[in-house]
Amino acid sequence: MPIAKGYAATDASKPLAPFTFERREPNADDVVIDIKFSGICHSDIHQARNEWGNSTFPMVPGHEIAGIVTSVGSKVSRYKVGDRVGVGCFVNSCLHCERDLYREQYMPGLVGTYNSVEADGVTPTQGGYADSIVVQEDYVLSIPDNIPLDKAAPLLCAGITLYSPLSHWKAGPGKKVAVIGMGGLGHMGVKIGAAMGAEVTVLSQSLSKKEDGLAFGAKEYYATSDAETFKKLAGSFDLILCTVSAEIDWNAYLNLLKVDGTMVLLGVPENPVPVHAFSLIGGRRSLAGSMIGSIQETQEMLDFCGKHNITPEIEIIDIQDVNEAYERVIKSDVRYRFVIDIASLAKD
Ligand code: NAP
Ligand code: ZN
């Protein structure tokens, strides 16, 4: 079994710490990847701290993985040694059914990149805060030449999680789209939505990031701490994408939709979402949810970002600083995604 070095949470209340573990033996259709960079998604924090109640430990988080192929099995046809590749939130999807190329992330056979169990049904999956990973070739993404590996990493979750609903609900010219929360996910929504031709508005807690939001392509930027925002923008949007995981006043935001508009939940609040029937029936509005995207759609997103030169804003950190980075994400003190330089593992 290949040995990997990384950082793991050993239980929900402990900081992440150095951890050595075994990856599964590569099969003929597997690609072995030398991980170079790994993004920190807020979902990593939720799971490392068991905030969703479904965590198993020890856990190596990380599902925004970018690296270089170091070996391929005899049946691998799409990748070769030296290729620049990515791995996102899942490493298998079709254990129980025929693969659905556009909806596989919703299938019961989904195998998460970490906090899940491999296709063999027993081996725990471990994520990207580590120096290597073994992945079946169908779940490996190709990174466009013009996107550096460090900036590619956050596209594998934050990028696809916004691209998928923007594409599904047909954001484009003539569509008014609002993004609630301009963090890791939200800032990608602004960049991708604007590149698709939609008119994007940011709804942030304050105006402190307004200059950035406008530079990323937003047409307007409002503070949700100001009650005037909700009066002024009532009935304005075709689509609202909510990237906030905390409790917000759902009815107030639904009221910002046009007739037939849709609000899509992307963030995962801890409690049920209290919505008044009038907030929906009064404008034939829809409340929906969306989770990451399929592998095919993720490749489409990477190619779209390559073509439009869209990359996330990142702050590179050493892996030894991961626990401090978690605290800063929680305080919304990140511009806009932390990315771990995996080479820093050598310092331990
Ligand atoms: P993040 O970088 O922490 O961004 C979240 C943003 O929400 C913050 O930057 C902040 O934006 C806003 N916010 C935070 N606390 C708030 C509060 N109490 N009230 C109002 N707004 C608040 O996190 P992320 O990595 O983008 O992830 C966001 C959420 O999406 C997490 O719950 C994560 O688990 C989830 N997620 C879901 C999927 C999916 O497939 N659906 C995929 C990845 C992540 P402002 O400072 O601009 O207000
Ligand atoms: Zn994520």
Tab-separated table of C-alpha atoms and ligand atoms in Angstrom:
chain	number	residue	atom	x	y	z
A	1	MET	CA	0.000	0.000	0.000
A	2	PRO	CA	1.373	3.473	-0.841
A	3	ILE	CA	2.111	5.546	2.254
A	4	ALA	CA	0.909	9.152	2.356
A	5	LYS	CA	1.829	11.984	4.692
A	6	GLY	CA	-0.710	14.638	5.582
A	7	TYR	CA	-2.653	16.454	8.288
A	8	ALA	CA	-5.685	14.952	9.999
A	9	ALA	CA	-8.327	15.725	12.571
A	10	THR	CA	-8.320	12.881	15.078
A	11	ASP	CA	-11.593	13.989	16.648
A	12	ALA	CA	-14.025	16.874	16.377
A	13	SER	CA	-12.482	18.952	19.144
A	14	LYS	CA	-8.777	18.588	18.314
A	15	PRO	CA	-6.691	20.725	15.960
A	16	LEU	CA	-5.421	19.097	12.774
A	17	ALA	CA	-1.996	17.480	13.246
A	18	PRO	CA	0.586	15.534	11.187
A	19	PHE	CA	-0.680	12.092	10.163
A	20	THR	CA	0.817	9.230	8.152
A	21	PHE	CA	-1.555	6.746	6.517
A	22	GLU	CA	-1.964	4.152	3.750
A	23	ARG	CA	-3.613	4.937	0.437
A	24	ARG	CA	-5.280	2.056	-1.347
A	25	GLU	CA	-3.231	-0.065	-3.746
A	26	PRO	CA	-3.615	1.463	-7.255
A	27	ASN	CA	-5.695	-0.605	-9.718
A	28	ALA	CA	-5.201	-0.817	-13.493
A	29	ASP	CA	-7.646	2.075	-14.045
A	30	ASP	CA	-6.165	4.320	-11.320
A	31	VAL	CA	-4.042	7.447	-11.501
A	32	VAL	CA	-1.552	8.276	-8.729
A	33	ILE	CA	-1.228	12.007	-8.122
A	34	ASP	CA	1.497	13.976	-6.383
A	35	ILE	CA	-0.582	16.684	-4.658
A	36	LYS	CA	0.895	20.172	-4.979
A	37	PHE	CA	-1.913	22.398	-3.643
A	38	SER	CA	-5.073	21.873	-1.647
A	39	GLY	CA	-7.776	24.502	-1.072
A	40	ILE	CA	-9.549	24.999	2.258
A	41	CYS	CA	-13.323	24.854	1.823
A	42	HIS	CA	-15.684	25.797	4.645
A	43	SER	CA	-17.099	22.260	4.292
A	44	ASP	CA	-13.707	20.944	5.488
A	45	ILE	CA	-14.218	22.864	8.732
A	46	HIS	CA	-17.836	21.693	9.132
A	47	GLN	CA	-16.696	18.078	8.750
A	48	ALA	CA	-13.431	18.238	10.748
A	49	ARG	CA	-15.564	19.584	13.628
A	50	ASN	CA	-18.459	17.166	13.000
A	51	GLU	CA	-20.895	20.052	12.541
A	52	TRP	CA	-23.006	17.949	10.167
A	53	GLY	CA	-23.012	14.983	12.561
A	54	ASN	CA	-21.643	12.539	9.953
A	55	SER	CA	-17.885	12.632	10.532
A	56	THR	CA	-15.549	9.683	10.946
A	57	PHE	CA	-12.046	10.069	12.382
A	58	PRO	CA	-9.175	10.221	11.793
A	59	MET	CA	-10.043	12.522	8.871
A	60	VAL	CA	-7.706	14.084	6.313
A	61	PRO	CA	-9.882	16.854	4.843
A	62	GLY	CA	-9.472	18.491	1.427
A	63	HIS	CA	-11.500	18.232	-1.780
A	64	GLU	CA	-9.917	21.025	-3.806
A	65	ILE	CA	-6.870	19.124	-5.036
A	66	ALA	CA	-4.383	20.070	-7.752
A	67	GLY	CA	-1.255	18.092	-8.630
A	68	ILE	CA	0.812	16.123	-11.101
A	69	VAL	CA	0.316	12.543	-12.272
A	70	THR	CA	3.198	10.335	-11.094
A	71	SER	CA	1.991	6.949	-12.348
A	72	VAL	CA	-0.920	5.410	-14.221
A	73	GLY	CA	-2.360	1.890	-14.316
A	74	SER	CA	-2.186	-0.259	-17.462
A	75	LYS	CA	-5.811	0.490	-18.435
A	76	VAL	CA	-5.618	4.270	-17.989
A	77	SER	CA	-6.129	6.017	-21.326
A	78	ARG	CA	-6.863	9.664	-20.505
A	79	TYR	CA	-3.824	10.610	-18.418
A	80	LYS	CA	-0.073	10.125	-18.512
A	81	VAL	CA	2.805	10.795	-16.134
A	82	GLY	CA	3.449	14.554	-15.826
A	83	ASP	CA	-0.136	15.700	-16.574
A	84	ARG	CA	-1.553	18.588	-14.529
A	85	VAL	CA	-4.716	17.305	-12.894
A	86	GLY	CA	-7.353	18.012	-10.278
A	87	VAL	CA	-9.618	16.054	-7.944
A	88	GLY	CA	-12.806	17.518	-6.493
A	89	CYS	CA	-15.419	16.462	-3.956
A	90	PHE	CA	-15.985	12.861	-5.004
A	91	VAL	CA	-13.895	9.962	-6.328
A	92	ASN	CA	-16.662	7.599	-7.445
A	93	SER	CA	-20.380	7.930	-8.126
A	94	CYS	CA	-21.754	4.891	-9.856
A	95	LEU	CA	-21.491	2.039	-7.417
A	96	HIS	CA	-25.222	1.278	-7.624
A	97	CYS	CA	-26.358	2.577	-10.993
A	98	GLU	CA	-25.448	3.548	-14.528
A	99	ARG	CA	-23.432	6.749	-14.563
A	100	ASP	CA	-25.466	9.915	-15.179
A	101	LEU	CA	-22.921	12.354	-16.560
A	102	TYR	CA	-24.811	15.482	-15.515
A	103	ARG	CA	-26.368	14.415	-12.197
A	104	GLU	CA	-23.972	11.865	-10.741
A	105	GLN	CA	-23.328	13.982	-7.622
A	106	TYR	CA	-26.888	13.166	-6.515
A	107	MET	CA	-26.567	9.386	-6.897
A	108	PRO	CA	-26.679	7.061	-3.887
A	109	GLY	CA	-23.343	5.490	-4.863
A	110	LEU	CA	-21.398	8.716	-4.388
A	111	VAL	CA	-17.985	8.250	-2.755
A	112	GLY	CA	-16.736	11.449	-1.137
A	113	THR	CA	-13.063	12.355	-1.523
A	114	TYR	CA	-12.823	12.142	2.278
A	115	ASN	CA	-15.138	11.283	5.186
A	116	SER	CA	-16.520	8.454	3.046
A	117	VAL	CA	-15.699	4.835	2.180
A	118	GLU	CA	-13.875	3.653	-0.954
A	119	ALA	CA	-15.628	1.514	-3.580
A	120	ASP	CA	-14.334	-1.571	-1.715
A	121	GLY	CA	-16.852	-0.728	1.026
A	122	VAL	CA	-14.322	-0.728	3.874
A	123	THR	CA	-11.360	1.613	3.329
A	124	PRO	CA	-12.004	5.158	4.570
A	125	THR	CA	-11.337	7.823	1.927
A	126	GLN	CA	-8.859	10.523	2.901
A	127	GLY	CA	-8.592	13.928	1.250
A	128	GLY	CA	-6.129	16.392	-0.147
A	129	TYR	CA	-4.248	17.818	2.862
A	130	ALA	CA	-1.647	15.198	1.961
A	131	ASP	CA	1.196	14.527	-0.435
A	132	SER	CA	-0.469	11.965	-2.731
A	133	ILE	CA	-3.784	10.375	-3.717
A	134	VAL	CA	-4.956	7.383	-5.775
A	135	VAL	CA	-8.038	8.075	-7.933
A	136	GLN	CA	-9.873	6.139	-10.646
A	137	GLU	CA	-9.229	7.988	-13.918
A	138	ASP	CA	-12.899	8.864	-14.612
A	139	TYR	CA	-12.880	11.076	-11.512
A	140	VAL	CA	-9.714	12.984	-12.402
A	141	LEU	CA	-9.949	16.409	-14.070
A	142	SER	CA	-7.603	17.984	-16.561
A	143	ILE	CA	-6.373	21.482	-15.658
A	144	PRO	CA	-6.087	23.976	-18.548
A	145	ASP	CA	-2.503	25.067	-19.322
A	146	ASN	CA	-3.116	28.736	-18.503
A	147	ILE	CA	-4.392	28.076	-14.943
A	148	PRO	CA	-1.570	27.666	-12.396
A	149	LEU	CA	-2.008	24.699	-10.054
A	150	ASP	CA	-2.389	26.814	-6.900
A	151	LYS	CA	-5.258	28.772	-8.460
A	152	ALA	CA	-6.797	25.669	-10.000
A	153	ALA	CA	-7.356	23.996	-6.623
A	154	PRO	CA	-10.353	26.091	-5.421
A	155	LEU	CA	-12.112	25.651	-8.752
A	156	LEU	CA	-12.588	21.955	-7.914
A	157	CYS	CA	-15.227	22.796	-5.282
A	158	ALA	CA	-15.896	26.551	-5.006
A	159	GLY	CA	-15.788	26.970	-8.800
A	160	ILE	CA	-18.065	24.078	-9.733
A	161	THR	CA	-20.514	24.705	-6.869
A	162	LEU	CA	-21.321	28.103	-8.395
A	163	TYR	CA	-20.906	27.179	-12.065
A	164	SER	CA	-23.451	24.363	-11.849
A	165	PRO	CA	-26.469	26.387	-10.612
A	166	LEU	CA	-25.521	29.375	-12.781
A	167	SER	CA	-25.562	27.072	-15.769
A	168	HIS	CA	-28.646	25.041	-14.695
A	169	TRP	CA	-30.763	28.168	-14.098
A	170	LYS	CA	-29.394	29.716	-17.309
A	171	ALA	CA	-27.591	32.784	-16.006
A	172	GLY	CA	-26.609	34.904	-18.980
A	173	PRO	CA	-27.324	38.192	-20.746
A	174	GLY	CA	-30.546	39.783	-19.507
A	175	LYS	CA	-30.562	37.778	-16.254
A	176	LYS	CA	-30.188	39.492	-12.892
A	177	VAL	CA	-28.336	37.291	-10.409
A	178	ALA	CA	-27.606	38.001	-6.738
A	179	VAL	CA	-24.911	36.224	-4.731
A	180	ILE	CA	-25.369	36.236	-0.943
A	181	GLY	CA	-22.022	36.111	0.902
A	182	MET	CA	-18.743	36.908	-0.859
A	183	GLY	CA	-16.409	34.270	0.559
A	184	GLY	CA	-14.685	31.376	-1.207
A	185	LEU	CA	-17.806	30.219	-3.034
A	186	GLY	CA	-19.398	33.641	-3.427
A	187	HIS	CA	-16.460	35.358	-5.119
A	188	MET	CA	-16.323	32.568	-7.723
A	189	GLY	CA	-20.051	33.094	-8.321
A	190	VAL	CA	-19.421	36.751	-9.072
A	191	LYS	CA	-16.575	36.016	-11.501
A	192	ILE	CA	-18.275	33.123	-13.308
A	193	GLY	CA	-21.732	34.751	-13.386
A	194	ALA	CA	-20.295	37.934	-14.870
A	195	ALA	CA	-18.328	35.924	-17.474
A	196	MET	CA	-21.562	34.172	-18.472
A	197	GLY	CA	-22.990	37.630	-19.215
A	198	ALA	CA	-25.413	37.908	-16.274
A	199	GLU	CA	-25.813	41.139	-14.293
A	200	VAL	CA	-24.454	40.201	-10.869
A	201	THR	CA	-25.212	41.886	-7.533
A	202	VAL	CA	-23.411	40.998	-4.301
A	203	LEU	CA	-25.384	40.955	-1.052
A	204	SER	CA	-22.735	41.023	1.672
A	205	GLN	CA	-22.961	41.724	5.390
A	206	SER	CA	-21.070	45.011	4.947
A	207	LEU	CA	-19.534	47.155	2.220
A	208	SER	CA	-15.965	46.288	3.289
A	209	LYS	CA	-15.324	44.133	0.182
A	210	LYS	CA	-17.269	46.335	-2.267
A	211	GLU	CA	-14.243	47.428	-4.306
A	212	ASP	CA	-13.203	43.788	-4.765
A	213	GLY	CA	-16.722	42.696	-5.724
A	214	LEU	CA	-16.959	45.322	-8.442
A	215	ALA	CA	-13.464	44.382	-9.687
A	216	PHE	CA	-14.561	40.706	-9.886
A	217	GLY	CA	-17.365	41.766	-12.254
A	218	ALA	CA	-20.353	42.625	-10.025
A	219	LYS	CA	-22.514	45.468	-11.286
A	220	GLU	CA	-23.815	46.346	-7.824
A	221	TYR	CA	-22.879	45.614	-4.214
A	222	TYR	CA	-25.148	46.082	-1.199
A	223	ALA	CA	-24.828	45.657	2.559
A	224	THR	CA	-27.486	43.406	4.058
A	225	SER	CA	-26.950	45.087	7.431
A	226	ASP	CA	-28.760	48.103	5.906
A	227	ALA	CA	-32.564	47.641	5.957
A	228	GLU	CA	-32.830	49.989	2.935
A	229	THR	CA	-31.190	47.259	0.786
A	230	PHE	CA	-34.254	45.044	1.171
A	231	LYS	CA	-36.658	47.864	0.286
A	232	LYS	CA	-34.668	49.023	-2.721
A	233	LEU	CA	-34.076	45.567	-4.228
A	234	ALA	CA	-37.552	44.027	-3.663
A	235	GLY	CA	-38.614	42.009	-6.729
A	236	SER	CA	-35.266	42.497	-8.543
A	237	PHE	CA	-33.640	39.128	-9.231
A	238	ASP	CA	-34.196	36.152	-11.518
A	239	LEU	CA	-31.791	34.044	-9.483
A	240	ILE	CA	-30.328	34.310	-5.982
A	241	LEU	CA	-27.461	32.027	-4.944
A	242	CYS	CA	-27.021	31.777	-1.174
A	243	THR	CA	-23.512	30.759	-0.096
A	244	VAL	CA	-24.074	31.490	3.621
A	245	SER	CA	-24.194	28.583	6.031
A	246	ALA	CA	-25.496	30.643	8.956
A	247	GLU	CA	-29.137	31.486	9.670
A	248	ILE	CA	-30.390	34.479	7.667
A	249	ASP	CA	-33.850	36.015	7.222
A	250	TRP	CA	-34.931	33.718	4.361
A	251	ASN	CA	-38.258	35.484	3.811
A	252	ALA	CA	-36.566	38.862	3.406
A	253	TYR	CA	-34.253	37.437	0.709
A	254	LEU	CA	-37.044	35.558	-1.103
A	255	ASN	CA	-38.831	38.878	-1.395
A	256	LEU	CA	-35.945	40.110	-3.560
A	257	LEU	CA	-36.892	37.616	-6.302
A	258	LYS	CA	-38.908	38.583	-9.355
A	259	VAL	CA	-42.075	36.639	-10.206
A	260	ASP	CA	-40.916	33.114	-11.183
A	261	GLY	CA	-37.492	33.757	-9.656
A	262	THR	CA	-35.460	31.065	-7.880
A	263	MET	CA	-33.346	31.168	-4.755
A	264	VAL	CA	-30.790	28.358	-4.555
A	265	LEU	CA	-29.297	27.210	-1.273
A	266	LEU	CA	-25.614	26.320	-1.528
A	267	GLY	CA	-24.496	26.914	2.058
A	268	VAL	CA	-25.669	24.381	4.614
A	269	PRO	CA	-27.345	25.994	7.637
A	270	GLU	CA	-27.478	23.905	10.782
A	271	ASN	CA	-31.217	24.344	11.376
A	272	PRO	CA	-34.255	23.847	9.107
A	273	VAL	CA	-35.024	26.820	6.879
A	274	PRO	CA	-38.153	28.657	8.085
A	275	VAL	CA	-39.996	29.968	5.026
A	276	HIS	CA	-43.440	31.542	5.007
A	277	ALA	CA	-45.753	30.252	2.268
A	278	PHE	CA	-46.505	33.826	1.172
A	279	SER	CA	-42.805	34.364	0.410
A	280	LEU	CA	-43.173	31.754	-2.348
A	281	ILE	CA	-46.785	31.818	-3.532
A	282	GLY	CA	-46.892	35.616	-3.788
A	283	GLY	CA	-44.535	35.496	-6.781
A	284	ARG	CA	-44.613	31.858	-7.941
A	285	ARG	CA	-41.103	31.750	-6.546
A	286	SER	CA	-38.971	28.669	-6.037
A	287	LEU	CA	-36.603	27.712	-3.266
A	288	ALA	CA	-34.050	25.163	-4.493
A	289	GLY	CA	-30.737	23.590	-3.569
A	290	SER	CA	-27.675	22.562	-5.525
A	291	MET	CA	-24.647	20.447	-4.640
A	292	ILE	CA	-21.269	20.728	-6.421
A	293	GLY	CA	-21.478	19.389	-10.027
A	294	SER	CA	-20.758	16.276	-12.061
A	295	ILE	CA	-17.296	15.407	-13.361
A	296	GLN	CA	-18.348	16.295	-16.915
A	297	GLU	CA	-19.685	19.652	-15.729
A	298	THR	CA	-16.537	20.234	-13.639
A	299	GLN	CA	-14.365	19.729	-16.729
A	300	GLU	CA	-16.660	22.107	-18.628
A	301	MET	CA	-16.205	24.671	-15.814
A	302	LEU	CA	-12.394	24.288	-15.849
A	303	ASP	CA	-12.337	24.787	-19.620
A	304	PHE	CA	-14.683	27.807	-19.286
A	305	CYS	CA	-12.378	29.322	-16.647
A	306	GLY	CA	-9.350	28.640	-18.849
A	307	LYS	CA	-11.013	30.291	-21.838
A	308	HIS	CA	-12.164	33.358	-19.858
A	309	ASN	CA	-9.047	33.556	-17.693
A	310	ILE	CA	-11.062	33.184	-14.490
A	311	THR	CA	-9.135	32.224	-11.366
A	312	PRO	CA	-9.882	32.532	-7.651
A	313	GLU	CA	-8.178	35.043	-5.360
A	314	ILE	CA	-6.024	32.966	-3.055
A	315	GLU	CA	-3.775	33.225	-0.027
A	316	ILE	CA	-1.163	30.458	0.052
A	317	ILE	CA	-0.315	29.005	3.463
A	318	ASP	CA	1.953	26.347	4.897
A	319	ILE	CA	0.161	23.267	6.187
A	320	GLN	CA	1.435	24.031	9.696
A	321	ASP	CA	-0.875	27.101	9.644
A	322	VAL	CA	-4.047	25.187	8.766
A	323	ASN	CA	-5.689	25.519	12.206
A	324	GLU	CA	-5.173	29.276	12.251
A	325	ALA	CA	-6.573	29.449	8.691
A	326	TYR	CA	-9.735	27.630	9.858
A	327	GLU	CA	-10.282	30.309	12.540
A	328	ARG	CA	-9.835	33.044	9.954
A	329	VAL	CA	-12.341	31.433	7.550
A	330	ILE	CA	-14.898	31.304	10.360
A	331	LYS	CA	-14.358	35.037	10.977
A	332	SER	CA	-14.765	35.750	7.209
A	333	ASP	CA	-11.153	36.952	7.342
A	334	VAL	CA	-9.960	35.423	4.070
A	335	ARG	CA	-9.465	37.040	0.660
A	336	TYR	CA	-10.890	34.788	-0.710
A	337	ARG	CA	-9.601	31.192	-0.434
A	338	PHE	CA	-6.753	29.678	1.547
A	339	VAL	CA	-4.675	27.224	-0.455
A	340	ILE	CA	-2.180	24.921	1.266
A	341	ASP	CA	1.237	24.576	-0.364
A	342	ILE	CA	1.733	20.845	0.149
A	343	ALA	CA	5.526	21.200	-0.224
A	344	SER	CA	5.430	22.697	3.288
A	345	LEU	CA	4.774	19.191	4.688
A	346	ALA	CA	8.550	18.679	4.416
A	347	LYS	CA	9.062	21.211	7.246
A	348	ASP	CA	7.585	18.855	9.874
B	1	NAP	P1	-16.737	31.113	3.361
B	1	NAP	O1	-15.523	31.379	2.555
B	1	NAP	O2	-16.652	31.144	4.843
B	1	NAP	O3	-17.877	32.113	2.838
B	1	NAP	C1	-19.139	32.256	3.436
B	1	NAP	C2	-19.562	33.727	3.368
B	1	NAP	O4	-20.856	33.834	3.967
B	1	NAP	C3	-18.693	34.670	4.165
B	1	NAP	O5	-17.585	35.130	3.450
B	1	NAP	C4	-19.644	35.805	4.475
B	1	NAP	O6	-19.725	36.682	3.343
B	1	NAP	C5	-20.992	35.108	4.590
B	1	NAP	N1	-21.369	34.901	6.012
B	1	NAP	C6	-20.666	34.220	6.950
B	1	NAP	N2	-21.325	34.237	8.130
B	1	NAP	C7	-22.474	34.929	7.919
B	1	NAP	C8	-23.591	35.277	8.741
B	1	NAP	N3	-23.638	34.925	10.046
B	1	NAP	N4	-24.599	35.980	8.181
B	1	NAP	C9	-24.549	36.353	6.892
B	1	NAP	N5	-23.533	36.049	6.061
B	1	NAP	C10	-22.508	35.345	6.574
B	1	NAP	O7	-17.300	29.644	3.041
B	1	NAP	P2	-17.365	28.845	1.659
B	1	NAP	O8	-16.211	27.917	1.587
B	1	NAP	O9	-17.628	29.803	0.558
B	1	NAP	O10	-18.644	27.920	1.931
B	1	NAP	C11	-19.928	28.507	2.200
B	1	NAP	C12	-20.946	27.433	2.586
B	1	NAP	O11	-21.220	26.593	1.448
B	1	NAP	C13	-20.483	26.463	3.698
B	1	NAP	O12	-21.587	26.139	4.496
B	1	NAP	C14	-20.045	25.221	2.922
B	1	NAP	O13	-20.120	24.062	3.700
B	1	NAP	C15	-21.073	25.223	1.817
B	1	NAP	N6	-20.681	24.497	0.615
B	1	NAP	C16	-21.671	23.920	-0.107
B	1	NAP	C17	-21.384	23.286	-1.294
B	1	NAP	C18	-22.480	22.708	-2.121
B	1	NAP	O14	-22.201	21.820	-2.932
B	1	NAP	N7	-23.711	23.188	-2.013
B	1	NAP	C19	-20.052	23.206	-1.742
B	1	NAP	C20	-19.058	23.814	-0.987
B	1	NAP	C21	-19.378	24.473	0.191
B	1	NAP	P3	-19.782	38.294	3.519
B	1	NAP	O15	-18.585	38.632	4.356
B	1	NAP	O16	-19.698	38.769	2.118
B	1	NAP	O17	-21.071	38.612	4.184
B	2	ZN	ZN	-16.058	22.315	-0.732
